[in-house]
One Martini backbone bead per residue (centre of mass of N, CA, C, O) as a GRO file, in nm:
protein
  278
    1MET     BB    1  -3.431  -4.314   2.490
    2LEU     BB    2  -3.768  -4.319   2.563
    3ASN     BB    3  -3.989  -4.034   2.538
    4ALA     BB    4  -4.125  -4.038   2.813
    5ASP     BB    5  -4.445  -3.898   2.942
    6LEU     BB    6  -4.601  -3.954   3.253
    7HIS     BB    7  -4.665  -3.647   3.377
    8CYS     BB    8  -4.963  -3.436   3.390
    9HIS     BB    9  -5.175  -3.165   3.303
   10SER     BB   10  -5.486  -2.975   3.310
   11ILE     BB   11  -5.787  -2.829   3.338
   12PHE     BB   12  -5.935  -3.104   3.498
   13SER     BB   13  -5.737  -2.958   3.741
   14ASP     BB   14  -5.412  -2.766   3.739
   15GLY     BB   15  -5.401  -2.697   3.476
   16THR     BB   16  -5.382  -2.451   3.144
   17LEU     BB   17  -5.413  -2.693   2.939
   18THR     BB   18  -5.551  -2.887   2.729
   19PRO     BB   19  -5.564  -3.177   2.584
   20THR     BB   20  -5.515  -3.088   2.313
   21ALA     BB   21  -5.275  -2.925   2.361
   22LEU     BB   22  -5.074  -3.135   2.531
   23ALA     BB   23  -5.067  -3.321   2.243
   24ALA     BB   24  -4.906  -3.115   2.082
   25ARG     BB   25  -4.674  -3.042   2.296
   26ALA     BB   26  -4.576  -3.304   2.267
   27LYS     BB   27  -4.520  -3.382   2.002
   28GLU     BB   28  -4.330  -3.116   1.946
   29ASN     BB   29  -4.135  -3.225   2.189
   30GLY     BB   30  -4.066  -3.552   2.113
   31VAL     BB   31  -4.303  -3.756   2.217
   32ASP     BB   32  -4.321  -4.120   2.244
   33VAL     BB   33  -4.494  -4.114   2.536
   34TRP     BB   34  -4.817  -4.019   2.645
   35ALA     BB   35  -4.916  -3.895   2.971
   36MET     BB   36  -5.249  -3.808   3.138
   37THR     BB   37  -5.254  -3.684   3.510
   38ASP     BB   38  -5.489  -3.613   3.661
   39HIS     BB   39  -5.627  -3.507   3.968
   40ASP     BB   40  -5.889  -3.700   4.057
   41GLU     BB   41  -5.931  -3.699   3.720
   42VAL     BB   42  -6.085  -3.876   3.413
   43GLY     BB   43  -6.240  -3.620   3.227
   44GLY     BB   44  -6.006  -3.570   2.988
   45LEU     BB   45  -5.908  -3.867   2.833
   46ALA     BB   46  -6.080  -3.860   2.567
   47GLU     BB   47  -5.960  -3.623   2.454
   48ALA     BB   48  -5.669  -3.707   2.460
   49ARG     BB   49  -5.689  -3.967   2.308
   50THR     BB   50  -5.774  -3.841   2.042
   51ALA     BB   51  -5.539  -3.629   1.991
   52ALA     BB   52  -5.356  -3.819   1.979
   53ALA     BB   53  -5.432  -4.010   1.732
   54ALA     BB   54  -5.408  -3.733   1.541
   55LEU     BB   55  -5.071  -3.765   1.596
   56ASP     BB   56  -4.972  -4.059   1.641
   57LEU     BB   57  -4.963  -4.064   1.960
   58PRO     BB   58  -4.887  -4.241   2.231
   59PHE     BB   59  -5.152  -4.348   2.484
   60VAL     BB   60  -5.180  -4.300   2.847
   61ALA     BB   61  -5.396  -4.353   3.086
   62GLY     BB   62  -5.417  -4.124   3.381
   63VAL     BB   63  -5.360  -4.092   3.740
   64GLU     BB   64  -5.341  -3.852   4.034
   65ILE     BB   65  -5.355  -3.971   4.373
   66SER     BB   66  -5.476  -3.844   4.679
   67ILE     BB   67  -5.299  -3.891   4.996
   68THR     BB   68  -5.241  -4.033   5.305
   69TRP     BB   69  -4.932  -4.052   5.497
   70SER     BB   70  -4.831  -3.982   5.768
   71GLY     BB   71  -5.002  -3.683   5.759
   72GLN     BB   72  -4.918  -3.679   5.467
   73THR     BB   73  -4.920  -3.591   5.147
   74VAL     BB   74  -4.963  -3.815   4.877
   75HIS     BB   75  -4.859  -3.945   4.540
   76ILE     BB   76  -5.056  -4.163   4.304
   77VAL     BB   77  -4.989  -4.294   3.995
   78GLY     BB   78  -5.220  -4.424   3.727
   79LEU     BB   79  -5.141  -4.653   3.464
   80GLN     BB   80  -5.323  -4.805   3.212
   81ILE     BB   81  -5.632  -4.709   3.267
   82ASP     BB   82  -5.973  -4.762   3.310
   83GLU     BB   83  -6.181  -4.466   3.351
   84THR     BB   84  -6.453  -4.668   3.374
   85ASN     BB   85  -6.403  -4.806   3.626
   86GLU     BB   86  -6.600  -4.784   3.911
   87THR     BB   87  -6.396  -4.803   4.123
   88LEU     BB   88  -6.253  -4.565   4.064
   89VAL     BB   89  -6.471  -4.332   4.006
   90GLN     BB   90  -6.575  -4.368   4.311
   91GLY     BB   91  -6.323  -4.262   4.428
   92LEU     BB   92  -6.256  -4.013   4.320
   93ALA     BB   93  -6.517  -3.868   4.390
   94SER     BB   94  -6.462  -3.920   4.727
   95THR     BB   95  -6.201  -3.724   4.684
   96ARG     BB   96  -6.349  -3.457   4.591
   97GLY     BB   97  -6.547  -3.402   4.826
   98GLY     BB   98  -6.334  -3.195   4.999
   99ARG     BB   99  -6.240  -2.936   4.842
  100GLU     BB  100  -6.461  -2.722   4.920
  101PRO     BB  101  -6.441  -2.685   5.201
  102ARG     BB  102  -6.109  -2.643   5.207
  103ALA     BB  103  -6.104  -2.384   5.056
  104ARG     BB  104  -6.284  -2.203   5.248
  105GLU     BB  105  -6.061  -2.243   5.466
  106ILE     BB  106  -5.849  -2.090   5.302
  107ALA     BB  107  -6.001  -1.834   5.279
  108ALA     BB  108  -6.037  -1.764   5.548
  109GLN     BB  109  -5.725  -1.755   5.622
  110LEU     BB  110  -5.635  -1.558   5.434
  111GLU     BB  111  -5.835  -1.311   5.535
  112LYS     BB  112  -5.679  -1.282   5.822
  113ILE     BB  113  -5.450  -1.156   5.626
  114GLY     BB  114  -5.581  -0.982   5.382
  115ILE     BB  115  -5.691  -1.183   5.173
  116LYS     BB  116  -5.984  -1.104   4.985
  117GLY     BB  117  -6.162  -1.345   4.784
  118ALA     BB  118  -6.005  -1.598   4.731
  119TYR     BB  119  -6.249  -1.807   4.632
  120GLU     BB  120  -6.315  -1.635   4.398
  121GLY     BB  121  -6.027  -1.585   4.252
  122ALA     BB  122  -5.985  -1.903   4.213
  123LEU     BB  123  -6.212  -1.958   4.038
  124LYS     BB  124  -6.098  -1.855   3.800
  125PHE     BB  125  -5.885  -2.095   3.762
  126VAL     BB  126  -6.127  -2.268   3.716
  127ASP     BB  127  -6.287  -2.557   3.551
  128ASN     BB  128  -6.298  -2.742   3.786
  129PRO     BB  129  -6.464  -2.719   4.108
  130ASP     BB  130  -6.389  -3.004   4.204
  131LEU     BB  131  -6.058  -2.923   4.192
  132ILE     BB  132  -5.993  -2.711   4.394
  133SER     BB  133  -5.675  -2.558   4.484
  134ARG     BB  134  -5.407  -2.425   4.566
  135THR     BB  135  -5.315  -2.360   4.254
  136HIS     BB  136  -5.560  -2.156   4.236
  137PHE     BB  137  -5.466  -1.932   4.473
  138ALA     BB  138  -5.176  -1.877   4.380
  139ARG     BB  139  -5.255  -1.729   4.114
  140TYR     BB  140  -5.432  -1.508   4.280
  141ILE     BB  141  -5.171  -1.408   4.407
  142ILE     BB  142  -5.037  -1.336   4.150
  143GLU     BB  143  -5.261  -1.118   4.073
  144LEU     BB  144  -5.211  -0.947   4.317
  145GLY     BB  145  -4.863  -0.916   4.382
  146LEU     BB  146  -4.765  -1.083   4.626
  147CYS     BB  147  -4.619  -1.279   4.398
  148ASN     BB  148  -4.428  -1.433   4.121
  149ASN     BB  149  -4.455  -1.738   4.213
  150LEU     BB  150  -4.545  -2.038   4.315
  151HIS     BB  151  -4.295  -2.101   4.513
  152ASP     BB  152  -4.351  -1.814   4.689
  153VAL     BB  153  -4.642  -1.904   4.783
  154PHE     BB  154  -4.583  -2.174   4.939
  155ALA     BB  155  -4.348  -2.040   5.111
  156ASN     BB  156  -4.579  -1.806   5.247
  157TYR     BB  157  -4.881  -1.946   5.254
  158LEU     BB  158  -4.939  -2.279   5.146
  159GLY     BB  159  -4.759  -2.418   5.330
  160GLU     BB  160  -4.648  -2.580   5.584
  161GLY     BB  161  -4.750  -2.318   5.842
  162LYS     BB  162  -4.912  -2.127   5.669
  163PRO     BB  163  -5.192  -1.912   5.689
  164GLY     BB  164  -5.300  -2.131   5.415
  165PHE     BB  165  -5.316  -2.392   5.564
  166VAL     BB  166  -5.475  -2.715   5.485
  167PRO     BB  167  -5.558  -2.990   5.583
  168HIS     BB  168  -5.629  -3.303   5.407
  169ARG     BB  169  -5.830  -3.597   5.387
  170TRP     BB  170  -5.764  -3.865   5.211
  171ALA     BB  171  -5.687  -4.129   5.070
  172SER     BB  172  -5.533  -4.407   5.084
  173LEU     BB  173  -5.297  -4.600   4.973
  174GLN     BB  174  -5.478  -4.863   4.936
  175ASN     BB  175  -5.701  -4.739   4.785
  176SER     BB  176  -5.532  -4.671   4.525
  177VAL     BB  177  -5.424  -4.888   4.459
  178ASP     BB  178  -5.713  -5.051   4.420
  179TRP     BB  179  -5.801  -4.888   4.214
  180ILE     BB  180  -5.614  -4.914   3.997
  181ARG     BB  181  -5.622  -5.240   3.962
  182ALA     BB  182  -5.920  -5.223   3.881
  183ALA     BB  183  -5.818  -5.027   3.640
  184GLY     BB  184  -5.579  -5.219   3.506
  185GLY     BB  185  -5.345  -5.070   3.652
  186ILE     BB  186  -5.046  -4.875   3.755
  187ALA     BB  187  -4.866  -4.806   4.073
  188VAL     BB  188  -4.684  -4.482   4.131
  189ILE     BB  189  -4.479  -4.315   4.298
  190ALA     BB  190  -4.480  -3.951   4.324
  191HIS     BB  191  -4.189  -3.751   4.364
  192PRO     BB  192  -4.045  -3.873   4.651
  193GLY     BB  193  -3.863  -3.566   4.680
  194ARG     BB  194  -4.094  -3.426   4.817
  195TYR     BB  195  -4.093  -3.556   5.079
  196LYS     BB  196  -4.083  -3.543   5.475
  197PHE     BB  197  -3.925  -3.792   5.535
  198THR     BB  198  -3.754  -4.072   5.686
  199ASP     BB  199  -3.595  -4.343   5.621
  200LEU     BB  200  -3.791  -4.508   5.787
  201ALA     BB  201  -4.060  -4.409   5.645
  202PHE     BB  202  -3.977  -4.483   5.355
  203ASP     BB  203  -3.937  -4.794   5.379
  204ALA     BB  204  -4.257  -4.798   5.456
  205LEU     BB  205  -4.371  -4.721   5.271
  206PHE     BB  206  -4.254  -4.895   5.008
  207LYS     BB  207  -4.318  -5.176   5.155
  208GLU     BB  208  -4.645  -5.104   5.143
  209PHE     BB  209  -4.693  -5.058   4.869
  210LYS     BB  210  -4.599  -5.311   4.777
  211SER     BB  211  -4.809  -5.495   4.932
  212PHE     BB  212  -5.059  -5.359   4.767
  213GLY     BB  213  -4.884  -5.347   4.435
  214GLY     BB  214  -4.691  -5.185   4.382
  215VAL     BB  215  -4.442  -5.102   4.129
  216GLY     BB  216  -4.346  -4.770   4.143
  217ILE     BB  217  -4.107  -4.483   4.067
  218GLU     BB  218  -4.009  -4.194   4.033
  219VAL     BB  219  -3.741  -4.035   3.892
  220THR     BB  220  -3.759  -3.873   3.636
  221THR     BB  221  -3.842  -3.547   3.740
  222GLY     BB  222  -3.969  -3.188   3.771
  223SER     BB  223  -3.953  -3.250   4.108
  224HIS     BB  224  -3.661  -3.287   4.081
  225THR     BB  225  -3.317  -3.286   4.139
  226VAL     BB  226  -3.053  -3.407   3.972
  227ASP     BB  227  -2.943  -3.569   4.220
  228GLN     BB  228  -3.199  -3.750   4.248
  229TYR     BB  229  -3.195  -3.953   4.042
  230ASP     BB  230  -2.989  -4.140   4.149
  231PHE     BB  231  -3.118  -4.203   4.402
  232TYR     BB  232  -3.404  -4.321   4.291
  233ALA     BB  233  -3.234  -4.529   4.088
  234LYS     BB  234  -3.163  -4.709   4.380
  235VAL     BB  235  -3.425  -4.732   4.492
  236ALA     BB  236  -3.543  -4.891   4.260
  237LYS     BB  237  -3.305  -5.125   4.298
  238ASP     BB  238  -3.383  -5.206   4.598
  239TYR     BB  239  -3.713  -5.233   4.556
  240ASP     BB  240  -3.807  -5.340   4.288
  241PHE     BB  241  -3.894  -5.062   4.096
  242LEU     BB  242  -4.046  -4.921   3.860
  243ALA     BB  243  -3.938  -4.676   3.630
  244SER     BB  244  -4.019  -4.336   3.580
  245ARG     BB  245  -4.133  -4.043   3.366
  246GLY     BB  246  -4.225  -3.706   3.447
  247SER     BB  247  -4.272  -3.358   3.441
  248ASP     BB  248  -4.539  -3.207   3.579
  249PHE     BB  249  -4.713  -3.046   3.382
  250HIS     BB  250  -4.893  -2.726   3.389
  251GLY     BB  251  -4.739  -2.478   3.232
  252PRO     BB  252  -4.635  -2.215   3.092
  253GLY     BB  253  -4.423  -2.090   3.335
  254GLU     BB  254  -4.461  -2.298   3.585
  255SER     BB  255  -4.263  -2.528   3.493
  256ARG     BB  256  -3.948  -2.660   3.506
  257VAL     BB  257  -4.072  -2.860   3.271
  258ASP     BB  258  -4.121  -2.970   3.001
  259LEU     BB  259  -4.252  -3.152   2.766
  260GLY     BB  260  -3.982  -3.350   2.687
  261GLY     BB  261  -3.714  -3.247   2.890
  262LEU     BB  262  -3.605  -3.475   3.014
  263PRO     BB  263  -3.405  -3.674   3.076
  264PRO     BB  264  -3.279  -3.992   3.147
  265LEU     BB  265  -3.273  -4.247   3.239
  266PRO     BB  266  -3.105  -4.418   3.417
  267THR     BB  267  -2.890  -4.640   3.460
  268GLY     BB  268  -3.032  -4.977   3.585
  269VAL     BB  269  -3.332  -4.937   3.508
  270LYS     BB  270  -3.682  -5.057   3.471
  271PRO     BB  271  -3.916  -4.929   3.283
  272VAL     BB  272  -4.231  -4.919   3.325
  273TRP     BB  273  -4.255  -4.973   2.951
  274HIS     BB  274  -4.090  -5.247   2.907
  275ASN     BB  275  -4.399  -5.410   2.802
  276TRP     BB  276  -4.552  -5.193   2.588
  277GLY     BB  277  -4.439  -5.186   2.270
  278TRP     BB  278  -4.222  -4.930   2.236
   0.00000   0.00000   0.00000
């Protein structure tokens, strides 16, 4: 099975490594096909492509788009995109536009419970201020010694229902799929096991996604538990989705799975890369 890692993040969104360093790590870890999928941002893809080419590492241009569906945040990955496509570029810019006001509101919420200077603290971990996110606040809270890891921060401060949680209205599901398709890419639902939907809601999400032209879901991902691999392989077969695979790597010491470290896709699914020629 091809060691394809089609989901990771650089400093251009909320990762801790440059695109060049990610390419080197992917190559060193035995990745056969690599995609970089920063949140709502394609600015690092040129560097990633150049670095991958220098290493003779097959590269796929990608992005991870934040959407709101049924009151929850869902992520849609676009693979094989043309990052210069104007429809995609403008759509991502509109999505990024709401992050700064949300970040200031998160900081205000945290100040109410005694965590002061959170906005400035989060900015220390941000390479692209347009993409300030909860992960950057989480790193500041860890720096303060209030939590030991990202999971604990979200469980106690930044997750839904916690003091620093501020909902955000992202793009729509149709927006995301339309932008990806306009850029010549294919749309994939990222880490479905992370979303807290009922079975009925998941059925509606999958059918609506397909109706807009979405074609895949992540099956083997660093955001899934081991038992979810087979579960979402069955979902892929039931809904005739292509199956994707990606570590969702953000940085050393922060991610559950390193680049290239996932097991193969379960048998019986059709990989998203089945017709890419690799």
